[in-house]
Amino acid sequence: MNMVILTGAGISAESGVPVFRGDDGLWEGHRVEDVATPEGFRRDPQLVHEFYNKRREKLLTVEPNPAHHALARLARDLKGSLTLVTQNIDDLHERGGSPEVLHMHGELLKSRCTQCGGVMECREDMSRASICPACGGIDCLRPHVVWFGEMPFHLDEVGSALHRADLFVSIGTSGRVYPAAGFVELAASSGARTLELNLEESAATEVFSECRQGPASELVPAWVD
Ligand code: BV8
């Protein structure tokens, strides 16, 4: 049984990581164009560093929830036949015990040098770490995340996993951001069954063969176990 699981901000919401869209969503108070595009970073790198520094500080204070732990159990049971791809840039899947996580939108706890492309751990205020330890460049570090208009990571690997999937499960995503939002159609066109686990209806709900609604920390363990 080949399975692909896609997660979004909703799986980390009960850990205390804010989602993007919704009342106190991350995009509230920030224009996406200003904090999640390469143009915004070029215009005002300090603003963007502050946006990600705040999220990094918050991430270091939260813990994985039962949904993350349940997916780690599933990975152990399914061994190599589970592909876990996340839109999230937090490390809660890893801390919850998942052995392999494809971060298609990058990782909050990493920075990348815009001169040499070097990727390094980053757990502090990146705007102060202005020298690249890999190439010695000055003021050349950016968050290692995928902004709007940038190519997501791991698309080839995810594409082939979707092609051979028997089951595609989407957990905690609004289904508004592409190419992730198109994965369900790719899986269905390859003959996979599709299941959505989400707090409420998403933009893609009617495409799924089955949908269950509720908080991920209850839905995911009930489904896995
Ligand atoms: C690309 C940065 C080219 C990192 C993010 C028109 C049509 C189609 C596409 C486009 C278009 N115009 C522009 C595009 C492309 C664009 C796009 O899709 N725009 C949208 C807005 C229309 N996409 C891109 O630019 C992407 N790159 O297309 O490259 C390309 C691609 C493929 C092949 C060739 C070329 C890059 C997209 C990545 C952008 N970066 N963030 C960061 O700061 O985190 S996007 C941002 O939104 C996050 O990464 C996040 O992952 C993503 C999706 O959000 P969700 O995870 O779904 O979170 P959200 O808050 O929206 O929803 C939360 C859900 O959880 C809700 O449904 C809620 O009900 C649920 N929930 C809440 N609590 C719980 C819960 N569920 C369960 N339990 C709970 N307790």
Tab-separated table of C-alpha atoms and ligand atoms in Angstrom:
chain	number	residue	atom	x	y	z
A	1	MET	CA	0.000	0.000	0.000
A	2	ASN	CA	1.784	3.155	-1.216
A	3	MET	CA	0.637	6.231	0.690
A	4	VAL	CA	1.297	9.958	0.300
A	5	ILE	CA	0.419	12.307	3.156
A	6	LEU	CA	0.386	16.097	2.665
A	7	THR	CA	0.230	18.290	5.758
A	8	GLY	CA	-0.428	21.999	6.194
A	9	ALA	CA	-0.491	24.531	9.000
A	10	GLY	CA	-3.586	22.922	10.552
A	11	ILE	CA	-1.617	19.915	11.849
A	12	SER	CA	0.572	22.238	13.935
A	13	ALA	CA	-2.229	24.597	15.050
A	14	GLU	CA	-2.944	22.718	18.319
A	15	SER	CA	0.755	22.840	19.153
A	16	GLY	CA	0.392	26.620	19.177
A	17	VAL	CA	1.898	27.402	15.743
A	18	PRO	CA	-0.349	30.026	14.077
A	19	VAL	CA	-1.985	29.120	10.754
A	20	PHE	CA	-1.911	31.524	7.803
A	21	ARG	CA	-5.510	32.198	6.946
A	22	GLY	CA	-8.138	32.764	9.563
A	23	ASP	CA	-8.825	35.183	12.419
A	24	ASP	CA	-5.397	35.470	14.007
A	25	GLY	CA	-3.634	33.988	10.971
A	26	LEU	CA	-0.040	34.846	10.168
A	27	TRP	CA	-0.993	36.831	7.125
A	28	GLU	CA	-3.145	39.097	9.315
A	29	GLY	CA	-1.180	42.282	9.852
A	30	HIS	CA	1.285	41.368	7.119
A	31	ARG	CA	0.918	41.712	3.371
A	32	VAL	CA	2.049	38.460	1.774
A	33	GLU	CA	3.853	40.545	-0.826
A	34	ASP	CA	5.946	42.157	1.920
A	35	VAL	CA	7.022	39.100	3.916
A	36	ALA	CA	6.705	36.014	1.677
A	37	THR	CA	8.042	37.039	-1.747
A	38	PRO	CA	11.605	37.563	-3.067
A	39	GLU	CA	10.596	41.105	-4.030
A	40	GLY	CA	9.509	41.832	-0.456
A	41	PHE	CA	12.846	40.534	0.826
A	42	ARG	CA	14.801	42.691	-1.623
A	43	ARG	CA	12.701	45.731	-0.654
A	44	ASP	CA	13.013	45.318	3.120
A	45	PRO	CA	15.144	42.366	4.314
A	46	GLN	CA	14.925	43.522	7.952
A	47	LEU	CA	11.107	43.321	7.929
A	48	VAL	CA	11.265	39.788	6.501
A	49	HIS	CA	13.966	38.705	8.977
A	50	GLU	CA	11.785	40.016	11.823
A	51	PHE	CA	8.720	38.107	10.483
A	52	TYR	CA	10.686	34.832	10.459
A	53	ASN	CA	12.645	35.543	13.663
A	54	LYS	CA	9.341	35.903	15.559
A	55	ARG	CA	8.095	32.578	14.119
A	56	ARG	CA	11.444	30.914	14.940
A	57	GLU	CA	11.293	32.138	18.557
A	58	LYS	CA	7.711	30.832	18.855
A	59	LEU	CA	8.636	27.463	17.318
A	60	LEU	CA	11.331	26.890	19.951
A	61	THR	CA	8.617	27.097	22.677
A	62	VAL	CA	6.054	24.611	21.270
A	63	GLU	CA	5.870	20.818	21.163
A	64	PRO	CA	4.537	18.255	18.655
A	65	ASN	CA	0.915	17.179	19.254
A	66	PRO	CA	-0.743	13.707	19.045
A	67	ALA	CA	-1.240	14.155	15.281
A	68	HIS	CA	2.530	14.428	14.702
A	69	HIS	CA	3.185	11.414	16.942
A	70	ALA	CA	0.506	9.340	15.170
A	71	LEU	CA	2.104	9.965	11.764
A	72	ALA	CA	5.453	8.843	13.188
A	73	ARG	CA	3.822	5.566	14.290
A	74	LEU	CA	2.335	5.159	10.831
A	75	ALA	CA	5.762	5.715	9.218
A	76	ARG	CA	7.212	2.937	11.385
A	77	ASP	CA	4.369	0.572	10.381
A	78	LEU	CA	4.484	1.430	6.660
A	79	LYS	CA	8.269	1.660	6.404
A	80	GLY	CA	9.304	2.813	2.900
A	81	SER	CA	5.809	2.928	1.436
A	82	LEU	CA	4.858	6.227	3.154
A	83	THR	CA	5.854	9.593	1.636
A	84	LEU	CA	5.267	12.483	4.083
A	85	VAL	CA	5.372	15.875	2.372
A	86	THR	CA	4.638	19.019	4.343
A	87	GLN	CA	3.942	22.635	3.394
A	88	ASN	CA	4.967	23.527	6.948
A	89	ILE	CA	8.363	24.999	7.746
A	90	ASP	CA	8.276	23.924	11.402
A	91	ASP	CA	10.208	20.874	12.686
A	92	LEU	CA	7.304	19.309	14.606
A	93	HIS	CA	7.066	16.245	12.335
A	94	GLU	CA	10.746	15.498	13.030
A	95	ARG	CA	10.387	16.161	16.760
A	96	GLY	CA	7.262	13.982	16.758
A	97	GLY	CA	9.391	11.090	15.453
A	98	SER	CA	8.740	11.040	11.687
A	99	PRO	CA	11.920	9.593	10.129
A	100	GLU	CA	11.689	11.307	6.740
A	101	VAL	CA	9.922	14.612	6.021
A	102	LEU	CA	9.864	16.391	2.639
A	103	HIS	CA	9.645	20.138	3.374
A	104	MET	CA	8.371	21.416	0.026
A	105	HIS	CA	8.220	25.015	1.325
A	106	GLY	CA	11.551	24.876	3.149
A	107	GLU	CA	12.484	24.973	6.839
A	108	LEU	CA	12.252	27.798	9.395
A	109	LEU	CA	15.291	26.588	11.378
A	110	LYS	CA	17.587	26.844	8.356
A	111	SER	CA	19.059	29.801	6.475
A	112	ARG	CA	20.523	29.916	2.971
A	113	CYS	CA	23.316	32.027	1.519
A	114	THR	CA	22.173	34.032	-1.514
A	115	GLN	CA	25.760	34.052	-2.821
A	116	CYS	CA	26.981	30.457	-2.493
A	117	GLY	CA	23.683	28.656	-1.880
A	118	GLY	CA	25.016	27.124	1.320
A	119	VAL	CA	22.236	25.949	3.715
A	120	MET	CA	22.902	26.042	7.451
A	121	GLU	CA	21.118	25.602	10.778
A	122	CYS	CA	19.609	28.846	12.049
A	123	ARG	CA	18.092	29.067	15.513
A	124	GLU	CA	18.686	32.737	16.257
A	125	ASP	CA	18.070	36.206	14.851
A	126	MET	CA	19.325	35.827	11.287
A	127	SER	CA	19.685	39.537	10.630
A	128	ARG	CA	22.568	39.615	13.127
A	129	ALA	CA	24.333	36.626	11.541
A	130	SER	CA	25.370	38.745	8.627
A	131	ILE	CA	28.420	36.711	7.516
A	132	CYS	CA	27.993	33.430	5.626
A	133	PRO	CA	30.137	30.804	7.408
A	134	ALA	CA	30.398	28.875	4.131
A	135	CYS	CA	31.726	31.591	1.807
A	136	GLY	CA	32.370	34.604	4.069
A	137	GLY	CA	29.805	36.685	2.193
A	138	ILE	CA	28.341	39.703	3.980
A	139	ASP	CA	24.604	40.295	4.533
A	140	CYS	CA	23.783	37.427	2.183
A	141	LEU	CA	21.691	35.114	4.388
A	142	ARG	CA	17.952	34.571	3.808
A	143	PRO	CA	15.403	32.214	5.362
A	144	HIS	CA	15.581	28.768	3.724
A	145	VAL	CA	11.869	28.907	2.843
A	146	VAL	CA	9.987	28.949	-0.470
A	147	TRP	CA	8.282	32.278	-1.127
A	148	PHE	CA	5.469	32.934	-3.594
A	149	GLY	CA	6.818	32.757	-7.148
A	150	GLU	CA	9.693	30.465	-6.087
A	151	MET	CA	9.968	26.801	-7.022
A	152	PRO	CA	9.028	24.448	-4.191
A	153	PHE	CA	11.479	21.684	-3.220
A	154	HIS	CA	11.128	17.889	-3.784
A	155	LEU	CA	8.515	18.173	-6.573
A	156	ASP	CA	10.020	15.297	-8.603
A	157	GLU	CA	10.021	12.942	-5.631
A	158	VAL	CA	6.475	13.941	-4.649
A	159	GLY	CA	5.276	13.631	-8.267
A	160	SER	CA	6.502	10.046	-8.597
A	161	ALA	CA	5.073	9.137	-5.167
A	162	LEU	CA	1.665	10.534	-6.216
A	163	HIS	CA	1.862	8.580	-9.472
A	164	ARG	CA	2.227	5.271	-7.625
A	165	ALA	CA	-0.004	6.117	-4.645
A	166	ASP	CA	-2.906	3.881	-3.567
A	167	LEU	CA	-3.997	6.443	-0.951
A	168	PHE	CA	-3.468	10.230	-0.684
A	169	VAL	CA	-4.253	11.899	2.634
A	170	SER	CA	-4.366	15.682	3.119
A	171	ILE	CA	-4.214	16.945	6.722
A	172	GLY	CA	-4.753	20.522	7.926
A	173	THR	CA	-4.495	22.557	4.755
A	174	SER	CA	-6.828	25.095	3.170
A	175	GLY	CA	-5.984	23.819	-0.318
A	176	ARG	CA	-5.302	27.352	-1.558
A	177	VAL	CA	-1.601	27.223	-2.441
A	178	TYR	CA	-0.251	25.492	-5.543
A	179	PRO	CA	1.300	23.177	-6.546
A	180	ALA	CA	0.417	21.440	-3.205
A	181	ALA	CA	-3.299	22.121	-3.725
A	182	GLY	CA	-3.138	20.171	-6.998
A	183	PHE	CA	-1.697	16.977	-5.464
A	184	VAL	CA	-5.149	15.491	-4.767
A	185	GLU	CA	-6.087	15.615	-8.472
A	186	LEU	CA	-2.722	14.095	-9.458
A	187	ALA	CA	-3.246	11.231	-6.997
A	188	ALA	CA	-6.860	10.669	-8.068
A	189	SER	CA	-5.851	10.622	-11.758
A	190	SER	CA	-3.402	7.820	-10.892
A	191	GLY	CA	-6.255	5.840	-9.345
A	192	ALA	CA	-5.563	6.611	-5.689
A	193	ARG	CA	-8.266	6.905	-3.061
A	194	THR	CA	-8.146	10.362	-1.425
A	195	LEU	CA	-8.959	11.363	2.154
A	196	GLU	CA	-9.097	14.870	3.669
A	197	LEU	CA	-8.685	15.330	7.434
A	198	ASN	CA	-9.322	18.992	8.279
A	199	LEU	CA	-11.014	21.202	10.856
A	200	GLU	CA	-13.511	22.444	8.285
A	201	GLU	CA	-14.294	22.306	4.556
A	202	SER	CA	-11.333	23.423	2.449
A	203	ALA	CA	-11.127	24.805	-1.080
A	204	ALA	CA	-10.548	21.252	-2.314
A	205	THR	CA	-12.986	19.248	-0.151
A	206	GLU	CA	-15.360	18.260	-2.957
A	207	VAL	CA	-12.484	16.650	-4.884
A	208	PHE	CA	-11.724	14.076	-2.160
A	209	SER	CA	-13.297	10.581	-2.091
A	210	GLU	CA	-13.705	10.935	1.711
A	211	CYS	CA	-13.550	13.866	4.162
A	212	ARG	CA	-13.526	13.861	7.958
A	213	GLN	CA	-13.771	17.096	9.897
A	214	GLY	CA	-12.396	17.900	13.332
A	215	PRO	CA	-9.156	18.833	15.127
A	216	ALA	CA	-6.082	17.011	13.823
A	217	SER	CA	-4.975	15.921	17.303
A	218	GLU	CA	-8.165	13.778	17.493
A	219	LEU	CA	-8.777	12.924	13.818
A	220	VAL	CA	-5.246	11.743	12.945
A	221	PRO	CA	-4.628	9.311	15.841
A	222	ALA	CA	-8.184	7.918	15.385
A	223	TRP	CA	-7.455	7.341	11.694
A	224	VAL	CA	-3.933	5.953	12.203
A	225	ASP	CA	-4.730	3.694	15.120
B	1	BV8	C1	5.172	28.171	-7.525
B	1	BV8	C2	6.259	30.653	2.743
B	1	BV8	C3	6.087	27.958	-9.680
B	1	BV8	C4	6.926	29.916	3.784
B	1	BV8	C5	4.348	29.916	1.514
B	1	BV8	C6	-2.978	31.066	-9.650
B	1	BV8	C7	-3.312	29.740	-9.786
B	1	BV8	C8	-2.449	28.746	-9.375
B	1	BV8	C9	-1.240	29.059	-8.808
B	1	BV8	C10	-0.918	30.373	-8.653
B	1	BV8	C11	-1.755	31.385	-9.089
B	1	BV8	N1	-1.168	32.563	-8.816
B	1	BV8	C12	0.043	32.328	-8.228
B	1	BV8	C13	0.207	30.998	-8.142
B	1	BV8	C14	1.331	30.289	-7.582
B	1	BV8	C15	1.355	30.421	-6.064
B	1	BV8	C16	0.009	30.167	-5.440
B	1	BV8	O1	-0.421	29.050	-5.314
B	1	BV8	N2	-0.661	31.254	-5.035
B	1	BV8	C17	-1.977	31.081	-4.428
B	1	BV8	C18	-2.137	32.112	-3.316
B	1	BV8	C19	-3.014	31.215	-5.522
B	1	BV8	N3	2.264	29.389	-5.626
B	1	BV8	C20	3.574	29.648	-5.594
B	1	BV8	O2	4.067	30.723	-5.851
B	1	BV8	C21	4.455	28.468	-5.274
B	1	BV8	N4	5.483	28.362	-6.250
B	1	BV8	O3	4.045	28.092	-7.965
B	1	BV8	O4	6.313	28.066	-8.307
B	1	BV8	C22	6.050	26.534	-10.093
B	1	BV8	C23	5.427	25.560	-9.329
B	1	BV8	C24	5.377	24.255	-9.778
B	1	BV8	C25	5.959	23.927	-10.949
B	1	BV8	C26	6.589	24.916	-11.679
B	1	BV8	C27	6.631	26.198	-11.251
B	1	BV8	C28	5.130	28.657	-3.913
B	1	BV8	C29	4.125	28.475	-2.833
B	1	BV8	C30	4.816	28.539	-1.457
B	1	BV8	C31	4.564	29.873	-0.884
B	1	BV8	N5	5.092	29.922	0.471
B	1	BV8	N6	4.859	30.236	2.691
B	1	BV8	C32	6.288	30.319	5.064
B	1	BV8	O5	6.369	31.506	5.396
B	1	BV8	O6	5.700	29.433	5.691
B	1	BV8	S1	2.705	29.527	1.367
B	1	BV8	C33	1.969	29.335	2.887
B	1	BV8	O7	0.631	28.865	2.639
B	1	BV8	C34	2.606	28.265	3.725
B	1	BV8	O8	3.772	27.721	3.161
B	1	BV8	C35	1.548	27.201	3.819
B	1	BV8	O9	2.123	25.983	3.708
B	1	BV8	C36	0.727	27.477	2.645
B	1	BV8	C37	-0.640	26.844	2.660
B	1	BV8	O10	-1.301	27.234	3.824
B	1	BV8	P1	-1.943	26.081	4.744
B	1	BV8	O11	-0.831	25.224	5.246
B	1	BV8	O12	-3.058	25.413	4.025
B	1	BV8	O13	-2.467	26.944	5.936
B	1	BV8	P2	-3.814	27.799	5.991
B	1	BV8	O14	-3.702	28.728	7.140
B	1	BV8	O15	-4.128	28.347	4.623
B	1	BV8	O16	-4.939	26.706	6.295
B	1	BV8	C38	-4.905	26.005	7.522
B	1	BV8	C39	-5.927	24.886	7.410
B	1	BV8	O17	-5.872	24.120	8.595
B	1	BV8	C40	-7.357	25.404	7.286
B	1	BV8	O18	-8.026	24.653	6.279
B	1	BV8	C41	-7.967	25.131	8.648
B	1	BV8	O19	-9.334	24.774	8.558
B	1	BV8	C42	-7.165	23.937	9.108
B	1	BV8	N7	-7.037	23.832	10.558
B	1	BV8	C43	-6.885	24.842	11.473
B	1	BV8	N8	-6.785	24.302	12.710
B	1	BV8	C44	-6.849	22.952	12.580
B	1	BV8	C45	-7.006	22.644	11.220
B	1	BV8	N9	-7.124	21.395	10.761
B	1	BV8	C46	-7.067	20.401	11.679
B	1	BV8	N10	-6.904	20.607	13.007
B	1	BV8	C47	-6.802	21.865	13.491
B	1	BV8	N11	-6.667	22.063	14.808
